PDB file of C-alpha atoms in Angstrom:
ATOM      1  CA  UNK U  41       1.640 -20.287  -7.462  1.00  0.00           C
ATOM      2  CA  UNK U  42       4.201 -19.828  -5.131  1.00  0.00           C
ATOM      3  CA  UNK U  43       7.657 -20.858  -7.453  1.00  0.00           C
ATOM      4  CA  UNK U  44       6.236 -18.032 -10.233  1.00  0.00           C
ATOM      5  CA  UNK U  45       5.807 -15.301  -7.279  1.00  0.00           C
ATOM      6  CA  UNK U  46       8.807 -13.085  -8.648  1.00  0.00           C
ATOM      7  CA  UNK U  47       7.572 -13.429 -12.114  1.00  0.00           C
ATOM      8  CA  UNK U  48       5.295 -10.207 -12.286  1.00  0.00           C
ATOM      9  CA  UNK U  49       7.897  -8.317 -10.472  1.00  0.00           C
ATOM     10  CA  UNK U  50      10.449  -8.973 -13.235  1.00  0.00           C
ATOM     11  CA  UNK U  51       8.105  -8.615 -15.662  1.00  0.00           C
ATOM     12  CA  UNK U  52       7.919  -4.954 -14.587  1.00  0.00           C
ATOM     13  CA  UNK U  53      11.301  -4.405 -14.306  1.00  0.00           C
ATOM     14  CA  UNK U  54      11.909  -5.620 -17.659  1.00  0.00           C
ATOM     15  CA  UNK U  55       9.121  -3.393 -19.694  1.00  0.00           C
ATOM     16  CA  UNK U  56      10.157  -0.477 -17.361  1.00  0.00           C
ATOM     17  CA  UNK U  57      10.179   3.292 -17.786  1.00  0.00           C
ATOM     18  CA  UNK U  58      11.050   6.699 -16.124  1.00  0.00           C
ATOM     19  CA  UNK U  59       8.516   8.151 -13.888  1.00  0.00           C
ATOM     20  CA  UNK U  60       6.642  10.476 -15.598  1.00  0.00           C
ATOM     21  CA  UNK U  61       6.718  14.739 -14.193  1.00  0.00           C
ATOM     22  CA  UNK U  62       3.348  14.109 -13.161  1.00  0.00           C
ATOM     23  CA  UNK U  63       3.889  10.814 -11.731  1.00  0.00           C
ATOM     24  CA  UNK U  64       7.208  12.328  -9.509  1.00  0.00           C
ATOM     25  CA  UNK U  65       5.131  15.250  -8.730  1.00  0.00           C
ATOM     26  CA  UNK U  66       2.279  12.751  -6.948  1.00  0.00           C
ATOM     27  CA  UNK U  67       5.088  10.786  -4.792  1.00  0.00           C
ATOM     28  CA  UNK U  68       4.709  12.030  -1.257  1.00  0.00           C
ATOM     29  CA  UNK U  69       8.689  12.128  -0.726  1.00  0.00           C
ATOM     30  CA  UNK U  70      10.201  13.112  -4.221  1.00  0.00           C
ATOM     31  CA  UNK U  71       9.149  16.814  -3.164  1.00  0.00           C
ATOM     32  CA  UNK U  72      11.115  16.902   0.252  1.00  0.00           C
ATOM     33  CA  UNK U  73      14.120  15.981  -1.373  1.00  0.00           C
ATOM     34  CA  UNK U  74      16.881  18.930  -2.688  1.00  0.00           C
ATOM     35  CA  UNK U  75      17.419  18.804  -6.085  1.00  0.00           C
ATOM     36  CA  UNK U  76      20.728  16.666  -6.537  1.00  0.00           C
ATOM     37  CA  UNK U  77      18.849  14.089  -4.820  1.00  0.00           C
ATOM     38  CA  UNK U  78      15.191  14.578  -6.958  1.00  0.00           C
ATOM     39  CA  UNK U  79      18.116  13.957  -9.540  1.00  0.00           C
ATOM     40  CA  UNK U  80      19.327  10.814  -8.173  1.00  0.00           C
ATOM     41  CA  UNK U  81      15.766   9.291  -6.994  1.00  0.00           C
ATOM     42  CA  UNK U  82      14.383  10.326 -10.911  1.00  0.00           C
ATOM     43  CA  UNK U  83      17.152   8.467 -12.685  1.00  0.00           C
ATOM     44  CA  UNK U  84      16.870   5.252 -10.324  1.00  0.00           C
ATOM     45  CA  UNK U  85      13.181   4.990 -10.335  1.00  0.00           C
ATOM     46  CA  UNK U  86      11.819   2.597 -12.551  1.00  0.00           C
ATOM     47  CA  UNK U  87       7.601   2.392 -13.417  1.00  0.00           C
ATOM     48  CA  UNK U  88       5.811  -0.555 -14.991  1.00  0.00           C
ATOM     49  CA  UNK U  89       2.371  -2.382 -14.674  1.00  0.00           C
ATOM     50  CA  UNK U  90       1.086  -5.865 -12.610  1.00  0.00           C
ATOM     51  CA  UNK U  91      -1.722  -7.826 -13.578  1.00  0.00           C
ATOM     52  CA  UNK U  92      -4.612  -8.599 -11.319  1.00  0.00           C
ATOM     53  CA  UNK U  93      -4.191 -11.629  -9.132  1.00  0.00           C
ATOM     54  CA  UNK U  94       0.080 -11.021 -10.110  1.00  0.00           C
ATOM     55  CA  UNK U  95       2.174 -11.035  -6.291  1.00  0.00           C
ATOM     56  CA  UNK U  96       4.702  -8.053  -5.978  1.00  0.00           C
ATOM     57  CA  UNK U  97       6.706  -9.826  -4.073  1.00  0.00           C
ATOM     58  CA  UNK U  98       6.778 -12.256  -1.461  1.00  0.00           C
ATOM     59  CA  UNK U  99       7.390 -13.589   1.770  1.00  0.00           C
ATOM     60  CA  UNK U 100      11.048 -15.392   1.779  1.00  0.00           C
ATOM     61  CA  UNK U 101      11.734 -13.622  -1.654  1.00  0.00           C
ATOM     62  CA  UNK U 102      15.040 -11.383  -1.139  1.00  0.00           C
ATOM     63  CA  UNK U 103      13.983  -7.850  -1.230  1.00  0.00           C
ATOM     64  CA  UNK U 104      15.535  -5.921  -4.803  1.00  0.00           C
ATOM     65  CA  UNK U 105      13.162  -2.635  -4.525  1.00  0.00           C
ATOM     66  CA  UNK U 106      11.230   0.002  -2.245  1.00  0.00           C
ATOM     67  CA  UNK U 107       7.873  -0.506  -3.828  1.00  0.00           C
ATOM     68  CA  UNK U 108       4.924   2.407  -4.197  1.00  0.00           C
ATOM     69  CA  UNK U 109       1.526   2.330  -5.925  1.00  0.00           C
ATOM     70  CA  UNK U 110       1.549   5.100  -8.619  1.00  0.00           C
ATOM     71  CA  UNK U 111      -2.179   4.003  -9.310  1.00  0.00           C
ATOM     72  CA  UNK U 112      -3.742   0.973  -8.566  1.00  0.00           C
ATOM     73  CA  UNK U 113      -4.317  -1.355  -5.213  1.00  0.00           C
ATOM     74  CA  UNK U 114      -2.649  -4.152  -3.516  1.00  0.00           C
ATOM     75  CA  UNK U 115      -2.633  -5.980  -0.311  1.00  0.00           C
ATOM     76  CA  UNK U 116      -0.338  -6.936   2.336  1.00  0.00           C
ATOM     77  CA  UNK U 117      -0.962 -10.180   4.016  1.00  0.00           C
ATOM     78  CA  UNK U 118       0.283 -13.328   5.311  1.00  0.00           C
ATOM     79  CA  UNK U 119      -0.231 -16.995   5.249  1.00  0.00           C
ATOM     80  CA  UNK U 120      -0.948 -18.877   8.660  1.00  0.00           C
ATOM     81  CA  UNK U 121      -0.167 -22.756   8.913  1.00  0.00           C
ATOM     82  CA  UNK U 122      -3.401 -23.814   8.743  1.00  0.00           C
ATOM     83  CA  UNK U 123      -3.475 -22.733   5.110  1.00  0.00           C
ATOM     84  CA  UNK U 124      -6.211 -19.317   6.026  1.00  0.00           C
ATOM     85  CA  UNK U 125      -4.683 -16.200   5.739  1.00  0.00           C
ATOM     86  CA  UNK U 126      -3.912 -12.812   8.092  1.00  0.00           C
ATOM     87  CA  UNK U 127      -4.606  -9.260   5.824  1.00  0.00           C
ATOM     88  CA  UNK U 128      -2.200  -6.377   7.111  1.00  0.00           C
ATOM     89  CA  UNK U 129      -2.962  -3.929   4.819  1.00  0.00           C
ATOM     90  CA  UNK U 130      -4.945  -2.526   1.689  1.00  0.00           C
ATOM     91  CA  UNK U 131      -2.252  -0.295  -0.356  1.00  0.00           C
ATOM     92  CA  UNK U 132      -3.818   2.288  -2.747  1.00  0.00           C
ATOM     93  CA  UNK U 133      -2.274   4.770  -4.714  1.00  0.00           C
ATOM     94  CA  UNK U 134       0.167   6.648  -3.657  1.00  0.00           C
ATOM     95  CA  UNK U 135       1.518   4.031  -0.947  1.00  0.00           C
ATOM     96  CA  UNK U 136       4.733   3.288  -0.242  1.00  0.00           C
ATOM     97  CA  UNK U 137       5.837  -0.189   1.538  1.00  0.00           C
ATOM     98  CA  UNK U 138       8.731  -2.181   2.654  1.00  0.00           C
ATOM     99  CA  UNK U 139      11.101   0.585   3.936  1.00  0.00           C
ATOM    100  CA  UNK U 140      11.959  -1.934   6.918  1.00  0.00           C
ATOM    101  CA  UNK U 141      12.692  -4.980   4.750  1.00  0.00           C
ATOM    102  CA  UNK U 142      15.069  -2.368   2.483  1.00  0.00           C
ATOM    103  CA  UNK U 143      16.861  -1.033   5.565  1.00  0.00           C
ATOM    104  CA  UNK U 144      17.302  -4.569   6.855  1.00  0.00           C
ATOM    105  CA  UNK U 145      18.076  -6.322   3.047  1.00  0.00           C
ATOM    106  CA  UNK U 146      16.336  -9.095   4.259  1.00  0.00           C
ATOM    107  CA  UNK U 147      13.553 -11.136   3.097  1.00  0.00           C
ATOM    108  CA  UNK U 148       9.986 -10.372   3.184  1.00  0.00           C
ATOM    109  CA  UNK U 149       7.754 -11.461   5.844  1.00  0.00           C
ATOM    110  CA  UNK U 150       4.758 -10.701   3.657  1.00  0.00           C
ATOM    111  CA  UNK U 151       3.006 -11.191   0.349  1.00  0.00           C
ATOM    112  CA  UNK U 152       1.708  -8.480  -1.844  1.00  0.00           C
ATOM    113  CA  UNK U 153      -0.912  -9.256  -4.114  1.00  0.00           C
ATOM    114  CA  UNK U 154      -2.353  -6.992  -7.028  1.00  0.00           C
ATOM    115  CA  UNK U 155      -5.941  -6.926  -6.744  1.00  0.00           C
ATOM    116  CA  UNK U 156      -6.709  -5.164  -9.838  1.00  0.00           C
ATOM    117  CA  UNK U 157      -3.756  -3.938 -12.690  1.00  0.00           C
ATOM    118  CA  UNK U 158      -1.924  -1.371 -11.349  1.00  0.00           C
ATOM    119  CA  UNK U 159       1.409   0.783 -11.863  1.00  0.00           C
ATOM    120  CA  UNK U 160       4.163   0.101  -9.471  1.00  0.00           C
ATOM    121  CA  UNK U 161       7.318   2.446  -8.838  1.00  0.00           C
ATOM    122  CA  UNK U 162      10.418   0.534  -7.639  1.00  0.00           C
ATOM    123  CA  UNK U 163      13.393   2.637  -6.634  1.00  0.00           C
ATOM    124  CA  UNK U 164      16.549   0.424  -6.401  1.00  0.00           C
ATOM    125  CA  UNK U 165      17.721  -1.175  -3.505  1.00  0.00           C
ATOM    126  CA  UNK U 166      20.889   0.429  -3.881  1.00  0.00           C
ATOM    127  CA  UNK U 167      19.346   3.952  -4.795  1.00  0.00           C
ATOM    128  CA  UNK U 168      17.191   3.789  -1.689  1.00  0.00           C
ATOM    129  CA  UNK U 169      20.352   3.555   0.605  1.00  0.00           C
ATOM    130  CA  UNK U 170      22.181   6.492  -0.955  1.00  0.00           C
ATOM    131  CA  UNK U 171      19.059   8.708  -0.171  1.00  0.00           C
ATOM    132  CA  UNK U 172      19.153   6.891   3.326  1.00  0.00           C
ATOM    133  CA  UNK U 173      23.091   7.869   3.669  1.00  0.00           C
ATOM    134  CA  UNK U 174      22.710  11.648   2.418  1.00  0.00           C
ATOM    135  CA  UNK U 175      19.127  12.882   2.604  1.00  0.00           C
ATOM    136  CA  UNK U 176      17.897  13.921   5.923  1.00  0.00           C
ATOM    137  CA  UNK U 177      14.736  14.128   4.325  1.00  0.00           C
ATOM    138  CA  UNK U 178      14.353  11.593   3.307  1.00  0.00           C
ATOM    139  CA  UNK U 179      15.443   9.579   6.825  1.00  0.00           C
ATOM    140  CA  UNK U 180      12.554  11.776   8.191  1.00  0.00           C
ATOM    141  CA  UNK U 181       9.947  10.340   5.612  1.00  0.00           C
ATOM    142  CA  UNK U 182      11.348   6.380   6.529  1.00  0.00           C
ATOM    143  CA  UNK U 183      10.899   7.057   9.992  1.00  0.00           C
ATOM    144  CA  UNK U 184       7.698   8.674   9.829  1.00  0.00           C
ATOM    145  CA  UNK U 185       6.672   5.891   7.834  1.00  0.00           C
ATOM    146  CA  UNK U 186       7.967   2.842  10.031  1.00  0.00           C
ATOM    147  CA  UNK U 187       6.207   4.496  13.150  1.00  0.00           C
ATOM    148  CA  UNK U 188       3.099   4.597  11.302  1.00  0.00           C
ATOM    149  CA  UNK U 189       3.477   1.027   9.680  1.00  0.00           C
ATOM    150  CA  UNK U 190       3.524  -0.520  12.918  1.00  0.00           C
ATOM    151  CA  UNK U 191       0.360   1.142  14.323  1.00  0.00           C
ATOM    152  CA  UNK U 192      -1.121   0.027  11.106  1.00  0.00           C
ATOM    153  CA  UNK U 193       0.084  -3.643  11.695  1.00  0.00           C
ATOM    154  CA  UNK U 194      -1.202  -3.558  15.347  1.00  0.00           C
ATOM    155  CA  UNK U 195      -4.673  -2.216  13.625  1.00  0.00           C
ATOM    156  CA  UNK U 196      -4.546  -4.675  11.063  1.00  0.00           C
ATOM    157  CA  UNK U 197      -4.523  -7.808  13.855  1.00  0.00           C
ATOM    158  CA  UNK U 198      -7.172  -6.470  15.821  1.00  0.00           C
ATOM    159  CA  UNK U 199      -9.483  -5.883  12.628  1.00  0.00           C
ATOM    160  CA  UNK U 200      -8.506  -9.189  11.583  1.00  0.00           C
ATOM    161  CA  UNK U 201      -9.862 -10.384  15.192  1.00  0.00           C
ATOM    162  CA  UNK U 202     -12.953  -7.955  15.114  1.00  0.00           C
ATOM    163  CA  UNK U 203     -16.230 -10.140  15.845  1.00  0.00           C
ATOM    164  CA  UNK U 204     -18.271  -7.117  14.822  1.00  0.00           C
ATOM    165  CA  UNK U 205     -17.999  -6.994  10.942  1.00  0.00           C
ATOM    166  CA  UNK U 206     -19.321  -3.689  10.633  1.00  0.00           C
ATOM    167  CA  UNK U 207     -16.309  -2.235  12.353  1.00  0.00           C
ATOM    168  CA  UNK U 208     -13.715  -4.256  10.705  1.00  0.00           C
ATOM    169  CA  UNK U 209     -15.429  -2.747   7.392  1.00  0.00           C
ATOM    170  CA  UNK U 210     -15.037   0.668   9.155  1.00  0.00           C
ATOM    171  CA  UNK U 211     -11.922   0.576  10.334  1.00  0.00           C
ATOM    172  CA  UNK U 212     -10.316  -1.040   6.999  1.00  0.00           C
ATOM    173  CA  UNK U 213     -11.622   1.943   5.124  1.00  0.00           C
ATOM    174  CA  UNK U 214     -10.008   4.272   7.790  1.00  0.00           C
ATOM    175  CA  UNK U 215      -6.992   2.772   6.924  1.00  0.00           C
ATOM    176  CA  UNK U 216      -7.216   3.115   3.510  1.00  0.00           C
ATOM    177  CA  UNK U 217      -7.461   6.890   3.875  1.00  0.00           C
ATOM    178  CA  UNK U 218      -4.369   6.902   6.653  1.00  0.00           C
ATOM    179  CA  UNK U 219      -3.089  10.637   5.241  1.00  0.00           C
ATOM    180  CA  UNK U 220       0.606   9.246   5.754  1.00  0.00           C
ATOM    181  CA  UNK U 221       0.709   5.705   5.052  1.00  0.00           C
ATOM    182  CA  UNK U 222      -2.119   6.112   1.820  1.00  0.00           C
ATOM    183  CA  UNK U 223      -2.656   9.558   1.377  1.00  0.00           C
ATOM    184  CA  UNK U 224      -6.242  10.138  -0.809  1.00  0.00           C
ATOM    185  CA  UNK U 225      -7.204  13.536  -2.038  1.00  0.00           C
ATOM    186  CA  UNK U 226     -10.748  13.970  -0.564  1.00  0.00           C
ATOM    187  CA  UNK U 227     -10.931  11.008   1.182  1.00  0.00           C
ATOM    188  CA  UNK U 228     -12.518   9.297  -1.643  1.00  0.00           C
ATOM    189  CA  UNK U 229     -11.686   5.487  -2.552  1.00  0.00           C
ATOM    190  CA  UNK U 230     -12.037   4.575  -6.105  1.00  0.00           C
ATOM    191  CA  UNK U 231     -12.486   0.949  -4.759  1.00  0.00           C
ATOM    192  CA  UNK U 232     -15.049  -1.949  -5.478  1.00  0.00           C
ATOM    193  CA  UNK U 233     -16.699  -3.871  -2.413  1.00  0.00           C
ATOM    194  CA  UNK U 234     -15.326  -7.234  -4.127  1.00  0.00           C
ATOM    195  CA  UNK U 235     -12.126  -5.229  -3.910  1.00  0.00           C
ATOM    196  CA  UNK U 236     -13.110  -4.124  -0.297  1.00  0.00           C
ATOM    197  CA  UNK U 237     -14.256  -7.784   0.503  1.00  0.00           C
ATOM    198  CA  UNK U 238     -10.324  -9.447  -0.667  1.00  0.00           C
ATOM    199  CA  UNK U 239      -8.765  -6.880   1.603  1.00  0.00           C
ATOM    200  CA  UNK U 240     -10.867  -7.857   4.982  1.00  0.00           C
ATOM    201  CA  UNK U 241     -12.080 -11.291   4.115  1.00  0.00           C
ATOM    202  CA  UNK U 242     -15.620 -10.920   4.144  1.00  0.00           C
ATOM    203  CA  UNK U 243     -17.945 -11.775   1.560  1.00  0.00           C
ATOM    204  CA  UNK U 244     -19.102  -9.041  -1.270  1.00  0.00           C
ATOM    205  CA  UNK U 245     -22.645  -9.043   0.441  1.00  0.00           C
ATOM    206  CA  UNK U 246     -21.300  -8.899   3.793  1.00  0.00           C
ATOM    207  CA  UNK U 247     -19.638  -5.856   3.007  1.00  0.00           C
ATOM    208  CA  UNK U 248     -22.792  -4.351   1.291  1.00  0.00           C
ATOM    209  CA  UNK U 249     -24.784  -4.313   4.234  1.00  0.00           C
ATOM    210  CA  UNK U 250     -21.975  -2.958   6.414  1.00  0.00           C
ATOM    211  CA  UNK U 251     -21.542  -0.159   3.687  1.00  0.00           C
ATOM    212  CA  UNK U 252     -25.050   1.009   4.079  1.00  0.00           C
ATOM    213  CA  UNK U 253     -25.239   1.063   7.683  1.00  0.00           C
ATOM    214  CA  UNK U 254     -21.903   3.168   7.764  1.00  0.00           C
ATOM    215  CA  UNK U 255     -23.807   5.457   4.704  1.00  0.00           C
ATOM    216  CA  UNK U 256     -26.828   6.089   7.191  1.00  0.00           C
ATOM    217  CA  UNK U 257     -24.528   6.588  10.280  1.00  0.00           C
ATOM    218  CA  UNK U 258     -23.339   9.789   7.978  1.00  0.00           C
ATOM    219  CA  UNK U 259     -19.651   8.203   7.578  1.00  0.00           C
ATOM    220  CA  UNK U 260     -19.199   7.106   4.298  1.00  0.00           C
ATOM    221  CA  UNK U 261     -20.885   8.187   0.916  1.00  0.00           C
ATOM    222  CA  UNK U 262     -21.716   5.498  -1.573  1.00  0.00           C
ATOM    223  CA  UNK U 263     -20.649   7.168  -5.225  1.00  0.00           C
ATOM    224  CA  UNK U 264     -20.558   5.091  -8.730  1.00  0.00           C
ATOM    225  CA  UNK U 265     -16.758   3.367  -8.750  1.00  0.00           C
ATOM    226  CA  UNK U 266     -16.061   4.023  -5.034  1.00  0.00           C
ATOM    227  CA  UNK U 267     -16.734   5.565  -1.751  1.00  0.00           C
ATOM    228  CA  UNK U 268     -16.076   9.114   0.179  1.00  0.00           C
ATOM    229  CA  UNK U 269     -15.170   8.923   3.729  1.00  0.00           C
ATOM    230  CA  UNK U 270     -16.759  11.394   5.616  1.00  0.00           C
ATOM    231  CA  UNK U 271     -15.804  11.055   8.887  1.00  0.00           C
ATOM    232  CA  UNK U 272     -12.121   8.929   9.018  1.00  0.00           C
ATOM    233  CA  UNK U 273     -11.602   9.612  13.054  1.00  0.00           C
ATOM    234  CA  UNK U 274     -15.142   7.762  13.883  1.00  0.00           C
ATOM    235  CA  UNK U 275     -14.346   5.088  11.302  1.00  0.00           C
ATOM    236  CA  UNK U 276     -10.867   4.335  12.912  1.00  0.00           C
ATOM    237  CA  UNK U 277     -12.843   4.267  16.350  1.00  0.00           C
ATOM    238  CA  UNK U 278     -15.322   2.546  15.284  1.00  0.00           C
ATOM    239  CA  UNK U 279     -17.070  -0.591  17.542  1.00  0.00           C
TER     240      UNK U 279
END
């Protein structure tokens, strides 16, 4: 699997397209920016599709893109020698990731795996660092977004540690509402517990039962194709 890893990546690239108005109009940062740079960021940004089960990218793969979900949902995660692996993040719509591997043009640490088909944004490596060199703007949206990344990472390795599997269900949906680092209109997931299950590592039933005891508890709402979270504070605190 591993030696093909690039391969959906460049697939993208290579059946790409220009964002859409309403897709530029949903990106958190393309607002922020004055209109020579909306100008700049429109012409670099390229959109295509990944398959389910396809890996963005990869850890040790040299980094080409910034990467955001226009619609769909990934995870971030990481492979530990004894072949199990660490989950850092669920990434839904309208996320954004690897601002610190594109400031550094290094190699990623991580892998990113589509868990259903989904359309990715890339905005060149070199676009990316023009914004960074004239957009003020747009350095306060990066560093808004590495602060937050690393309390995510520090809340993804102690769910990942959680003995209580009721809270690490609670707290991964918390973060998958984080309103900076996965912004969701309402607070509702369109999200399947076998989706819900890959992201934490627990089984589809596991998850179940933790879903209903967080339903009765008045913190989530069960709905066909997903979930509402009604209280996102007492989920992040949860346990």
């Amino acid at each position: 699997m591993h030696p093909t890893a690039c391969a959906p990546l460049q697939r993208m690239l290579q059946t790409r397209r220009h964002a859409t108005p309403g897709e530029l109009h949903a990106i958190a940062w393309f607002s922020q920016l004055k209109p020579t740079e909306q100008r700049l960021a429109e012409r670099a940004l390229e959109i295509g599709q990944v398959r389910q089960g396809d890996f963005v990218c990869m850890a040790g793969k040299p980094v080409r893109a910034w990467l955001g979900v226009i619609d769909g949902l990934l995870k971030m995660s990481n492979s530990r020698a004894d072949g199990s692996s660490i989950s850092y993040a669920g990434l839904p719509s309208g996320s954004w990731f690897g601002e610190g591997t594109c400031l550094k043009r290094e190699a990623y640490r991580y892998d990113i795996l589509a868990l259903r088909t989904s359309t990715i944004a890339a905005l060149p490596l070199e676009a990316f660092h023009e914004l960074v060199n004239r957009s003020i703007a747009f350095n306060r949206f990066i560093m808004l977004q590495l602060n937050e990344r690393v309390g995510q990472f520090i809340s993804g390795m102690e769910i990942d540690r959680l003995a209580n599997t009721d809270a690490r269900v609670a707290r991964s949906l918390a973060a998958l509402v984080h309103p900076v680092l996965a912004p969701a209109p309402g607070n509702t997931l369109r999200i399947t517990q076998q989706e819900l299950a890959q992201l934490i590592g627990l089984s589809r039933q596991r998850v179940n039962v933790a879903l209903v005891r967080l339903q009765k508890q008045g913190l989530v709402m069960l709905e066909y194709g997903g979930l509402r979270v009604l209280d996102a504070a007492a989920l992040r605190d949860y346990g």
